[in-house]
Tab-separated table of N, CA and C in Angstrom:
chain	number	residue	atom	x	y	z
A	1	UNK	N	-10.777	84.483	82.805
A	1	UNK	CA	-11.783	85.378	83.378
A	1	UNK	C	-12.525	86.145	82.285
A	2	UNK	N	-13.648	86.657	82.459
A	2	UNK	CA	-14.786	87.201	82.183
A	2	UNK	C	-14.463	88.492	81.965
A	3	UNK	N	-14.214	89.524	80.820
A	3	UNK	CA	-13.811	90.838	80.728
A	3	UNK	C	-14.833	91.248	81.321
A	4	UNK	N	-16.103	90.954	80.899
A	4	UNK	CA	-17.096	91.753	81.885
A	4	UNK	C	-16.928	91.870	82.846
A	5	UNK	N	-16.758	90.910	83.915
A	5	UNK	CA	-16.670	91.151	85.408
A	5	UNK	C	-16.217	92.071	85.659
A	6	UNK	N	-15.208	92.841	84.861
A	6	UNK	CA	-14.125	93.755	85.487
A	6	UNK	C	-14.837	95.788	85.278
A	7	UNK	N	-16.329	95.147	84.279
A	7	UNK	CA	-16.503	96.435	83.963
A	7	UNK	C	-18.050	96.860	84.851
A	8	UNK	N	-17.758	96.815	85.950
A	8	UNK	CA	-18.924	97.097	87.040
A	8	UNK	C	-19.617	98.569	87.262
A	9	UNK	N	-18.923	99.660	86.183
A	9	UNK	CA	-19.251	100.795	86.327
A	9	UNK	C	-20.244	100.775	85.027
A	10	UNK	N	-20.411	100.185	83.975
A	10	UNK	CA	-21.125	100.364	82.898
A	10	UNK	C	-22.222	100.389	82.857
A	11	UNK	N	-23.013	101.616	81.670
A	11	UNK	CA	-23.954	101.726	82.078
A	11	UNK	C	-24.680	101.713	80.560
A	12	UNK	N	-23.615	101.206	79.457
A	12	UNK	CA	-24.500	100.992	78.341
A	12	UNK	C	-22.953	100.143	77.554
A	13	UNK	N	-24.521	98.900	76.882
A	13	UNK	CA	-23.103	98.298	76.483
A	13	UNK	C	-23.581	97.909	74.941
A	14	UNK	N	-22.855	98.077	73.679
A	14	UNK	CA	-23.504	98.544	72.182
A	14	UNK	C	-22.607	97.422	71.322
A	15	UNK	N	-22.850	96.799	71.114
A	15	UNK	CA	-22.410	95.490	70.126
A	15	UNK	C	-22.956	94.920	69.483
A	16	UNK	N	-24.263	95.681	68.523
A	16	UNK	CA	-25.248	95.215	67.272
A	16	UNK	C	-23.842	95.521	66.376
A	17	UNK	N	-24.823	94.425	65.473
A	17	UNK	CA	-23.731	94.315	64.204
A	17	UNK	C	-22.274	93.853	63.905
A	18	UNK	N	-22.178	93.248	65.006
A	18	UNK	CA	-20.594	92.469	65.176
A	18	UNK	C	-20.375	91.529	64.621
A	19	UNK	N	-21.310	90.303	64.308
A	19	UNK	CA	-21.013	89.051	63.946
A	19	UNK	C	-20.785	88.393	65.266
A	20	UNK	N	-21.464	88.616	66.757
A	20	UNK	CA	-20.966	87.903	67.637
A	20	UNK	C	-21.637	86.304	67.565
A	21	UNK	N	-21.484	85.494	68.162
A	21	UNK	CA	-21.833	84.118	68.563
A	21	UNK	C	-21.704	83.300	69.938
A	22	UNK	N	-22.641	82.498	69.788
A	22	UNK	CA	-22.709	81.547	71.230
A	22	UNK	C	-23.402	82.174	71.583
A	23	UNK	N	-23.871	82.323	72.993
A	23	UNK	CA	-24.579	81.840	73.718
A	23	UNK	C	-24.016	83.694	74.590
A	24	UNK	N	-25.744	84.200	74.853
A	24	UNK	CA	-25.465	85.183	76.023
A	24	UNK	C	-24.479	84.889	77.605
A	25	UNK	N	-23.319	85.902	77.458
A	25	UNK	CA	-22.688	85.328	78.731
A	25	UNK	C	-23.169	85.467	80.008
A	26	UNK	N	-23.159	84.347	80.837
A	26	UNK	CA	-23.998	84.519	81.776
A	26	UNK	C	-23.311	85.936	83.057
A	27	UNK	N	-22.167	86.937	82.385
A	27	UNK	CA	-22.025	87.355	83.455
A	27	UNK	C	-22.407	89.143	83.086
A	28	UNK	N	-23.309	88.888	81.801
A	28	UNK	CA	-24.539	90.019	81.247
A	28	UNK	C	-25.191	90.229	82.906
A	29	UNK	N	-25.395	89.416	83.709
A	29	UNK	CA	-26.367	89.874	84.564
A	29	UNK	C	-25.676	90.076	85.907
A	30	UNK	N	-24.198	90.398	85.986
A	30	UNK	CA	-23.898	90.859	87.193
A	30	UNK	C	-23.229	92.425	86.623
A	31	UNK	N	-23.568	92.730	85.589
A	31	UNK	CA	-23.462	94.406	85.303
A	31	UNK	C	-24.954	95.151	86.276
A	32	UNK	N	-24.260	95.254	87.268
A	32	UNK	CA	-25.883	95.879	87.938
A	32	UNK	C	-26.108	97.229	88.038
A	33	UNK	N	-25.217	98.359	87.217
A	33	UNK	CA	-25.691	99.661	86.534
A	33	UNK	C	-25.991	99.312	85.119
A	34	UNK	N	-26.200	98.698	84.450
A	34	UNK	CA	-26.449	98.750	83.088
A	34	UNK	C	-27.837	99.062	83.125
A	35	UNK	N	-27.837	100.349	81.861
A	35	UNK	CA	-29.295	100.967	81.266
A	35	UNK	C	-29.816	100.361	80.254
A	36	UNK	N	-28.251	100.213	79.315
A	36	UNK	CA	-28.791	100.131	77.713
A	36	UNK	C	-27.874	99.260	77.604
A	37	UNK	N	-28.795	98.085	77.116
A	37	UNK	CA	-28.180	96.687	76.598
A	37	UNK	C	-28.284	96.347	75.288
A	38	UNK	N	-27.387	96.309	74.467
A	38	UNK	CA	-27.831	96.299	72.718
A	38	UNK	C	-26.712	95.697	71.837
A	39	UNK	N	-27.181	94.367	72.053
A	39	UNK	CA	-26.512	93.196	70.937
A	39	UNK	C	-27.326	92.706	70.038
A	40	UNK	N	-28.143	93.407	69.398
A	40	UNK	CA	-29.056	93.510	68.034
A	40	UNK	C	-28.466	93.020	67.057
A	41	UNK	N	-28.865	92.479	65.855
A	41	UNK	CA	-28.365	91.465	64.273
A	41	UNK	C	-26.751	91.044	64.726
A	42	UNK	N	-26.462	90.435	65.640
A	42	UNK	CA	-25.125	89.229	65.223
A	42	UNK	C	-26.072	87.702	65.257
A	43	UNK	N	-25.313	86.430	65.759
A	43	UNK	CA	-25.740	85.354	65.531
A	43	UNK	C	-25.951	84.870	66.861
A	44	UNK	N	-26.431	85.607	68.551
A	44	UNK	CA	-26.139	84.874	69.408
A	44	UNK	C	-27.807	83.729	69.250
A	45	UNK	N	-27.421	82.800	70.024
A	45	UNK	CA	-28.020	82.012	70.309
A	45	UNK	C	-28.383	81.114	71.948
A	46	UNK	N	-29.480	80.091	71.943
A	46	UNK	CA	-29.601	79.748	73.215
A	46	UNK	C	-30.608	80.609	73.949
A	47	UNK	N	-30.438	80.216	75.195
A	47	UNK	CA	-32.049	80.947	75.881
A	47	UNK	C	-31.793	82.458	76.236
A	48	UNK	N	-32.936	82.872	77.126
A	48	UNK	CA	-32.918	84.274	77.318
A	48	UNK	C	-33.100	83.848	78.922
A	49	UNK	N	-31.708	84.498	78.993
A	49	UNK	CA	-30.937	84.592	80.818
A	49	UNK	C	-32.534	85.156	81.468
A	50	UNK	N	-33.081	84.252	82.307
A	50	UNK	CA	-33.720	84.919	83.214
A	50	UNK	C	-33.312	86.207	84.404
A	51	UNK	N	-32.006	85.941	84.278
A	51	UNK	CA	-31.718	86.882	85.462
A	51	UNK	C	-31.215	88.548	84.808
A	52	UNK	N	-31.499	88.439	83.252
A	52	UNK	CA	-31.440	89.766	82.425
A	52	UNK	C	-32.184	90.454	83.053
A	53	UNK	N	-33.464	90.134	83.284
A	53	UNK	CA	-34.741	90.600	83.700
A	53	UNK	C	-34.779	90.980	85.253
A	54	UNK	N	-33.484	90.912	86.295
A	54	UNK	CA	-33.430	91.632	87.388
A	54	UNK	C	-32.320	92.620	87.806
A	55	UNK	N	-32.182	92.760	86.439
A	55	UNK	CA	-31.306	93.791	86.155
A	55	UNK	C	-31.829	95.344	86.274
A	56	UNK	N	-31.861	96.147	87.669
A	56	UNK	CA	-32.931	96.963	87.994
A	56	UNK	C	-32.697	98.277	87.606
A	57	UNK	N	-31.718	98.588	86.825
A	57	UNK	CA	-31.454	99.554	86.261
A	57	UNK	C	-31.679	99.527	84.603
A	58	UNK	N	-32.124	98.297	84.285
A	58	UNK	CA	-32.078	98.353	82.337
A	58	UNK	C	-32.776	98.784	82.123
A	59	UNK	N	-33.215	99.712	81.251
A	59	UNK	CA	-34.468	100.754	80.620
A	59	UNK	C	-34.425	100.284	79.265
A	60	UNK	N	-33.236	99.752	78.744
A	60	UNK	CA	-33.479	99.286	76.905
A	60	UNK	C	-32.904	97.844	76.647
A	61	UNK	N	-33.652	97.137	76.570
A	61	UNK	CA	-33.092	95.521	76.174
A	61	UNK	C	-33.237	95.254	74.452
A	62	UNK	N	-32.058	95.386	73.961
A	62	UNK	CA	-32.347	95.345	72.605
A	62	UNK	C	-31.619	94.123	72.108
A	63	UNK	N	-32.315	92.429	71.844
A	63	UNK	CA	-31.849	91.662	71.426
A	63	UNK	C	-32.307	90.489	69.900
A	64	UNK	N	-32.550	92.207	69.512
A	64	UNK	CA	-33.276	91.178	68.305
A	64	UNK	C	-32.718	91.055	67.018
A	65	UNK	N	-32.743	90.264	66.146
A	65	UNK	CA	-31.740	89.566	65.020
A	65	UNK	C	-31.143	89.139	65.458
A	66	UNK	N	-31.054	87.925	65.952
A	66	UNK	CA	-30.490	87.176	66.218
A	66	UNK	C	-30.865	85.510	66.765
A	67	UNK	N	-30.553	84.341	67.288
A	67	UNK	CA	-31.242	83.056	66.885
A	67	UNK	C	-31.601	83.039	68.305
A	68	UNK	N	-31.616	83.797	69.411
A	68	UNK	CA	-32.093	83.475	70.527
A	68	UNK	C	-33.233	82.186	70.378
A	69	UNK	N	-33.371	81.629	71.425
A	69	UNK	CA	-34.586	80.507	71.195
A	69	UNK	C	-34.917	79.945	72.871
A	70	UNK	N	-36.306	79.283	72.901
A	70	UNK	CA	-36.941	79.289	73.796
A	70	UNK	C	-38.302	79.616	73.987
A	71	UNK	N	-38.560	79.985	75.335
A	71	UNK	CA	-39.439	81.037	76.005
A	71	UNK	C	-39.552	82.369	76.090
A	72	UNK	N	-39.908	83.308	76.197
A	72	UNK	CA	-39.659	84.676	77.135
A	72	UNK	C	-40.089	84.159	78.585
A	73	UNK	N	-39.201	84.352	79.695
A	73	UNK	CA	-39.139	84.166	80.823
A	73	UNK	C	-40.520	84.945	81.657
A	74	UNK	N	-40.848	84.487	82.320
A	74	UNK	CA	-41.799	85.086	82.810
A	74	UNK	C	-41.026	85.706	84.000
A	75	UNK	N	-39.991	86.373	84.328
A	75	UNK	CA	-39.180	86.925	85.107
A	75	UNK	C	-39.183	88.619	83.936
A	76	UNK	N	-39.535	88.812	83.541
A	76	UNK	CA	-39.568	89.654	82.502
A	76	UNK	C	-40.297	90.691	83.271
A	77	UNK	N	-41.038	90.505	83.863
A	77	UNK	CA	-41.980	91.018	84.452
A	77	UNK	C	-41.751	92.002	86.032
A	78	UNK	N	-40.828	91.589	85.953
A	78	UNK	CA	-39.745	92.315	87.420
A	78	UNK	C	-39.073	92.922	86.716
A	79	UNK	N	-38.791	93.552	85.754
A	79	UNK	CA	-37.788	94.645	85.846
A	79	UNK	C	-38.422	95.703	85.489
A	80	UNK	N	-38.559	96.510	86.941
A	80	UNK	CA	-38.906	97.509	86.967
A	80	UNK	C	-39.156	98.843	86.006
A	81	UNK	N	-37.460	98.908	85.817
A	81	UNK	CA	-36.950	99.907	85.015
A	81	UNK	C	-37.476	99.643	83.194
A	82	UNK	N	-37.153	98.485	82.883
A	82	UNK	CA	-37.427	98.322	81.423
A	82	UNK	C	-38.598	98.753	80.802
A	83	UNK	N	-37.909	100.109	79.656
A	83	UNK	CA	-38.944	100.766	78.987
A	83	UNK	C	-38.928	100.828	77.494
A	84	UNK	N	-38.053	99.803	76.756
A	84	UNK	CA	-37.380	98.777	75.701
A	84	UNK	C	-37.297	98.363	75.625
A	85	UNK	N	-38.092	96.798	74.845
A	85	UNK	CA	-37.695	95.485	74.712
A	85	UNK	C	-38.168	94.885	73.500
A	86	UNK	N	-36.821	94.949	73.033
A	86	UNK	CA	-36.632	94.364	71.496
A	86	UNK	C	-36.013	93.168	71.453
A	87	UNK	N	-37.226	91.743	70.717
A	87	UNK	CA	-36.916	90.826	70.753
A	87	UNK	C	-37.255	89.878	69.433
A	88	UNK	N	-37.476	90.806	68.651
A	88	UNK	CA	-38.214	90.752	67.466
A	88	UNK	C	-36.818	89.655	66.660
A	89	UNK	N	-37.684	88.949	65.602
A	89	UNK	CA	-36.593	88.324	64.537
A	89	UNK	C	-35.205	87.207	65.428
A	90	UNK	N	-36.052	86.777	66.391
A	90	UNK	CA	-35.175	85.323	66.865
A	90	UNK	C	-36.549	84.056	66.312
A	91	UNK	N	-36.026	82.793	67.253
A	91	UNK	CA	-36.410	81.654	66.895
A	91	UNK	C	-37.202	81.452	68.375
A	92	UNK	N	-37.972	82.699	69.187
A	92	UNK	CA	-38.053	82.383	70.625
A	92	UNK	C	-39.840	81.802	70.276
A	93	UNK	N	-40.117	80.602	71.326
A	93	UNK	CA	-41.507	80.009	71.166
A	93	UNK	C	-41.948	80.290	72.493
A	94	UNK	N	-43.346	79.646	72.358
A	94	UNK	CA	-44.255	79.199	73.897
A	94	UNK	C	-45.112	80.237	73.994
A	95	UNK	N	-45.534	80.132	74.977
A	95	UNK	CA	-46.625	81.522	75.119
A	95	UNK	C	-46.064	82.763	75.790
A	96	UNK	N	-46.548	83.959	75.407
A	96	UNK	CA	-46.411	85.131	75.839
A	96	UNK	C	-46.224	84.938	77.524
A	97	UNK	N	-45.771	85.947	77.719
A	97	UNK	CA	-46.220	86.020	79.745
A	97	UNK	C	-47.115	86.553	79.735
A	98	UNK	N	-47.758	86.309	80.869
A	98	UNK	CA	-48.907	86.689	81.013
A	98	UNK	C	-48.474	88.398	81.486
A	99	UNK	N	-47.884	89.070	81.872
A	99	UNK	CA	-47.429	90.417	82.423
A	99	UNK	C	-46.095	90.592	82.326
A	100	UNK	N	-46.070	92.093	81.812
A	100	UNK	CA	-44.598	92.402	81.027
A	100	UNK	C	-44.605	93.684	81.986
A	101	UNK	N	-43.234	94.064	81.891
A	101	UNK	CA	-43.149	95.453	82.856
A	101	UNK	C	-44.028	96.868	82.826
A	102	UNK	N	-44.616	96.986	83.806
A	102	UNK	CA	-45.257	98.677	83.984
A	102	UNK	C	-44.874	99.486	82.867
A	103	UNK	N	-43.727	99.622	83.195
A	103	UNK	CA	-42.996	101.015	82.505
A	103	UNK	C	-42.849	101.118	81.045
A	104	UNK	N	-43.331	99.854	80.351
A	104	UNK	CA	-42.818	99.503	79.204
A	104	UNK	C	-43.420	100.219	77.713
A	105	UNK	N	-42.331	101.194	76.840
A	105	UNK	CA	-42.795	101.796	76.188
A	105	UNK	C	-43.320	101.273	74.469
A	106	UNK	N	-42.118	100.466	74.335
A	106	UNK	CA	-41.802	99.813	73.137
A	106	UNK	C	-41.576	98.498	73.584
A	107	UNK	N	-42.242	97.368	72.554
A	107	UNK	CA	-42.558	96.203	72.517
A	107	UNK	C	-42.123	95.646	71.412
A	108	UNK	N	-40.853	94.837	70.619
A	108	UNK	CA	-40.753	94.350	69.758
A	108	UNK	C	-40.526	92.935	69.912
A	109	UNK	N	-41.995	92.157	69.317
A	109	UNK	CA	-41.427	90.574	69.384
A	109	UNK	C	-41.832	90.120	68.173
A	110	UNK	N	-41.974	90.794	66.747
A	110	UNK	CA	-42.591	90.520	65.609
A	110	UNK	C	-41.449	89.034	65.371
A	111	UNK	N	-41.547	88.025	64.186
A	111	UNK	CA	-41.012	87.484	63.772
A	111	UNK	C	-40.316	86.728	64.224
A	112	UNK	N	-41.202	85.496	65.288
A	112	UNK	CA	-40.992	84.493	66.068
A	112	UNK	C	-41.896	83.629	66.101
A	113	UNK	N	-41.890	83.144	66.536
A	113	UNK	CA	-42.930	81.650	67.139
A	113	UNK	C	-44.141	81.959	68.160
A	114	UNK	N	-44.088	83.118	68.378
A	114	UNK	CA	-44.533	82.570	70.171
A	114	UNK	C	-46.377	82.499	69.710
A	115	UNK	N	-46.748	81.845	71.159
A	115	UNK	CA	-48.074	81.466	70.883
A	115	UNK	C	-48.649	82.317	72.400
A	116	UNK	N	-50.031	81.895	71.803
A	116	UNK	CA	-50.894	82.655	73.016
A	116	UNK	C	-51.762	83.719	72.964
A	117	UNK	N	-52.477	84.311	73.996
A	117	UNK	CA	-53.277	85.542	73.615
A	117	UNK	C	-52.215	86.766	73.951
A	118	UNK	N	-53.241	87.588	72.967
A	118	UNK	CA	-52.513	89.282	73.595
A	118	UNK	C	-53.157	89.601	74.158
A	119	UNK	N	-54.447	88.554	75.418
A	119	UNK	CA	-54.347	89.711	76.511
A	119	UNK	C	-53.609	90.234	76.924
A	120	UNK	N	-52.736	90.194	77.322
A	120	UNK	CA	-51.054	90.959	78.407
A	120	UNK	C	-51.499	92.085	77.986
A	121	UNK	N	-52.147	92.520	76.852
A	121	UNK	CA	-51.890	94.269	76.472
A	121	UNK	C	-52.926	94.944	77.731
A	122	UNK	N	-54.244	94.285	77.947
A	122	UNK	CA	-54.980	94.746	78.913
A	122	UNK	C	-54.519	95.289	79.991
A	123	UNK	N	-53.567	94.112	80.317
A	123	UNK	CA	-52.698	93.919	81.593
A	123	UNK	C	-51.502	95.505	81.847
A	124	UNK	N	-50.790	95.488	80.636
A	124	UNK	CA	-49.185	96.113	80.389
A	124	UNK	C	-49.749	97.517	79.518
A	125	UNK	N	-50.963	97.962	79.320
A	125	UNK	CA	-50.891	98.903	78.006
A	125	UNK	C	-50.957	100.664	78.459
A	126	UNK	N	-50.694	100.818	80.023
A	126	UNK	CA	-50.485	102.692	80.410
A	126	UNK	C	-49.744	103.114	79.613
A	127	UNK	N	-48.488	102.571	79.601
A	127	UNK	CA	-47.283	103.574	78.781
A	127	UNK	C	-47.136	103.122	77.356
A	128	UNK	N	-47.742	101.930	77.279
A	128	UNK	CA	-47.114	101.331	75.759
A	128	UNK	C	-47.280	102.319	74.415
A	129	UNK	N	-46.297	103.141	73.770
A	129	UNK	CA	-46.596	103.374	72.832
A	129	UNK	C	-46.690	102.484	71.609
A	130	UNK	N	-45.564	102.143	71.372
A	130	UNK	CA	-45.270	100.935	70.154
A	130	UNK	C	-45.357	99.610	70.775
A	131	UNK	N	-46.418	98.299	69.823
A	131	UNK	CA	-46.363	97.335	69.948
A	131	UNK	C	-46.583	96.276	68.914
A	132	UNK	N	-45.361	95.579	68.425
A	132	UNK	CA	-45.456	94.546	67.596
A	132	UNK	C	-45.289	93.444	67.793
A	133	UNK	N	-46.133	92.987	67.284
A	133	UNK	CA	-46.228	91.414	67.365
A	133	UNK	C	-46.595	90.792	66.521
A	134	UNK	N	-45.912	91.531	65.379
A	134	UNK	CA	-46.904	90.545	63.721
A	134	UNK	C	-45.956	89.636	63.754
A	135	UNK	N	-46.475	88.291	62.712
A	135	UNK	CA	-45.777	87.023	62.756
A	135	UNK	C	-45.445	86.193	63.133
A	136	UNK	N	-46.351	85.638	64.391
A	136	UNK	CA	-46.433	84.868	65.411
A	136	UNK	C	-47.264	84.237	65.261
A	137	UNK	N	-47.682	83.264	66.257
A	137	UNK	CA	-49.083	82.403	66.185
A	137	UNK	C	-49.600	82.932	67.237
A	138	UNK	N	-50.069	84.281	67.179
A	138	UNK	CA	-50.829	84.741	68.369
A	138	UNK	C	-52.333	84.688	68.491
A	139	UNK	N	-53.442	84.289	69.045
A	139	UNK	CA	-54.640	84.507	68.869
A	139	UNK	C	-55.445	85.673	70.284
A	140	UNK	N	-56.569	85.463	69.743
A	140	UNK	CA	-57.718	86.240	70.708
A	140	UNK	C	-57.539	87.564	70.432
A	141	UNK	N	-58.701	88.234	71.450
A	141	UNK	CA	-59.243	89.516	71.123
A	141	UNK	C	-58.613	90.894	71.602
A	142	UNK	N	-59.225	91.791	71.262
A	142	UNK	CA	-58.422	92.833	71.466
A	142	UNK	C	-59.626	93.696	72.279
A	143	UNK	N	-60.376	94.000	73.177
A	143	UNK	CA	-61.548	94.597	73.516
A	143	UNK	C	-61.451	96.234	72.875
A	144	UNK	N	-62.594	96.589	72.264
A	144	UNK	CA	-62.694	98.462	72.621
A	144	UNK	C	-62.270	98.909	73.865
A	145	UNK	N	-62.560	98.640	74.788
A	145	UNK	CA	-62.202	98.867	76.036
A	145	UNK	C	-61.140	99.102	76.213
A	146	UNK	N	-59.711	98.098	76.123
A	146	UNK	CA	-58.630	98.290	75.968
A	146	UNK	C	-57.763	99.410	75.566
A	147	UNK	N	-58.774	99.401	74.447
A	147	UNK	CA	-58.122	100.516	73.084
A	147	UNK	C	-58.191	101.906	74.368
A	148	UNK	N	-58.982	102.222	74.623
A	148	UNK	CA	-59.688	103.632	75.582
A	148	UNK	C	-58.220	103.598	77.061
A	149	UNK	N	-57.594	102.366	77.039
A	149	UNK	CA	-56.871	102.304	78.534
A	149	UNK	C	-55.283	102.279	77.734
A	150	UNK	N	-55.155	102.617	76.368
A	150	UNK	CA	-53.953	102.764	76.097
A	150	UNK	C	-53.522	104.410	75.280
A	151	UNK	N	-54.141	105.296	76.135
A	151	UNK	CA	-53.728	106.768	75.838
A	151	UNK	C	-52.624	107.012	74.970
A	152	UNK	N	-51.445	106.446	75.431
A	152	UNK	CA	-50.189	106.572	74.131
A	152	UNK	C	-49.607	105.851	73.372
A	153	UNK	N	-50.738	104.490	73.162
A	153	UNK	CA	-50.299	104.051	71.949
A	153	UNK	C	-50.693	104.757	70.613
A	154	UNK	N	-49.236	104.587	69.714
A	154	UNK	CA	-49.141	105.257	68.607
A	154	UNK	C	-49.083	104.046	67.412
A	155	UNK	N	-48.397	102.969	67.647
A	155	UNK	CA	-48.401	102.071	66.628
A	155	UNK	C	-48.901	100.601	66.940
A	156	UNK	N	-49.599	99.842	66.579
A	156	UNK	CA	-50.273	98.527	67.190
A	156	UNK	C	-49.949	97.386	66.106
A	157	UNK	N	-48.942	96.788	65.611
A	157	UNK	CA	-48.797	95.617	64.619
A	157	UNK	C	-49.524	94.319	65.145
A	158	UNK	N	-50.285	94.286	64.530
A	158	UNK	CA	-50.906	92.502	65.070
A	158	UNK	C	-50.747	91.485	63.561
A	159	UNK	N	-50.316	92.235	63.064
A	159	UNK	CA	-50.075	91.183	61.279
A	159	UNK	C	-49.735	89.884	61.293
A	160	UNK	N	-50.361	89.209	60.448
A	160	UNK	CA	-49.953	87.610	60.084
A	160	UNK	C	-49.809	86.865	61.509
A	161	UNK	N	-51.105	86.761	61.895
A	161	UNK	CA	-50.682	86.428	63.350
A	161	UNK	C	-52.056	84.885	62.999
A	162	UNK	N	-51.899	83.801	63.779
A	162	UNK	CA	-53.114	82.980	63.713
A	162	UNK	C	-54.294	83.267	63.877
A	163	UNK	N	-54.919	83.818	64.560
A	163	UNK	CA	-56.283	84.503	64.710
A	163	UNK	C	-56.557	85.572	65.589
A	164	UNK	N	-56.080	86.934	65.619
A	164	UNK	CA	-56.139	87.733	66.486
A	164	UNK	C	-57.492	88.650	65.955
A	165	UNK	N	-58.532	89.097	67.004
A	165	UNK	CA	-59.273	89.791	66.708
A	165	UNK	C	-59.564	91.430	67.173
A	166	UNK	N	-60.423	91.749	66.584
A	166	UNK	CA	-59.733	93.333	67.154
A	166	UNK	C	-61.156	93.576	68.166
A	167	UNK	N	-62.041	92.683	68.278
A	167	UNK	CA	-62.960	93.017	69.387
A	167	UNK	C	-64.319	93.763	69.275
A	168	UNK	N	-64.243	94.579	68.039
A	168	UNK	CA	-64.764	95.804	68.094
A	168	UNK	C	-65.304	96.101	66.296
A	169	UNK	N	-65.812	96.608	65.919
A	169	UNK	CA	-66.153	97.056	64.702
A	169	UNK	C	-65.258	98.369	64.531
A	170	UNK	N	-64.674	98.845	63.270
A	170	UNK	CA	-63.530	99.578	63.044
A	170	UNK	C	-63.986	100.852	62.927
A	171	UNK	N	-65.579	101.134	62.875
A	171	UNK	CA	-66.568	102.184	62.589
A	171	UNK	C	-66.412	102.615	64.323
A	172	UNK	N	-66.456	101.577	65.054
A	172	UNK	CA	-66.608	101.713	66.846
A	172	UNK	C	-65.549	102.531	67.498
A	173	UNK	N	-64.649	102.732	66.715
A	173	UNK	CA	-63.175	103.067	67.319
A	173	UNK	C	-62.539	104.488	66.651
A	174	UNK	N	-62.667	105.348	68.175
A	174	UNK	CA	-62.033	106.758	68.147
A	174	UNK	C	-61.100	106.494	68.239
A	175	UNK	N	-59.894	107.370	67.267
A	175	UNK	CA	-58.414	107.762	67.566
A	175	UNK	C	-58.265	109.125	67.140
């Protein structure tokens, strides 16, 4: 049996830096109080559990350093609660989703594969303060417009990306 199963009251579970391995256990997603999820720099690997993402209480998904690989699920997009998602520094590909959660404050997917536009920011950008995404093959534009519909962003990484543009002349843009 599954030690997890047995821990149904948890509501934060902290195991960066362990050296863990294999493969996320699939019974990560029957913790259904968990807030804060954070297995950051060990070696797991394999996909990203779609059903992480209906986990309606997680506010911090922190799974980055590590070889995850794949997609980002487009189930990502249902969890309500998530206002943390660190996914930065795996091996994850494909295109962005097209829509990431409401609530979402912090965005880390620097130092991966993935492809596609950053529209989604149009889409996802009320609360976003922090968002990185340098080191990807990301392309397309970024409108002025946009910029005006993201009140609390504080940090915007678009670095080393395939062709991302910022939309706008840099003279055009109040902060």
């Amino acid at each position: 049996p599954d030690p997890l199963d047995k821990l149904t009251n948890l509501v934060g579970l902290f195991l960066d830096d362990n050296h863990l391995s294999g493969t996320l256990p699939r019974s990560l997603s029957k913790l259904k109080k968990i807030q804060r999820l954070v297995l950051q720099n060990n070696q797991l690997e394999g996909p990203l559990m779609e059903s992480l993402f209906s986990l309606q209480n997680l506010t911090d998904l922190r799974l980055n350093g590590n070889s995850l690989n794949g997609t980002i699920p487009s189930e990502v997009s249902n969890s309500s609660s998530l206002k943390v998602l660190h996914l930065n520094q795996n091996k994850l590909t494909g295109s962005l989703p097209r829509h990431f959660p409401r609530m979402l404050v912090d965005l880390a997917l620097q130092n991966n594969a993935l492809r596609g536009s950053i529209g989604f920011l149009k889409r996802s950008s009320v609360h976003l303060s922090r968002v990185n995404l340098g080191e990807n093959l990301l392309e397309g534009g970024l409108p002025s417009s946009s910029i005006k519909d993201m009140p609390k962003l504080r940090v915007l990484d678009l670095q080393g990306n395939h062709r991302v543009s910022w939309g706008c002349s840099m003279n055009s843009v109040k902060f």
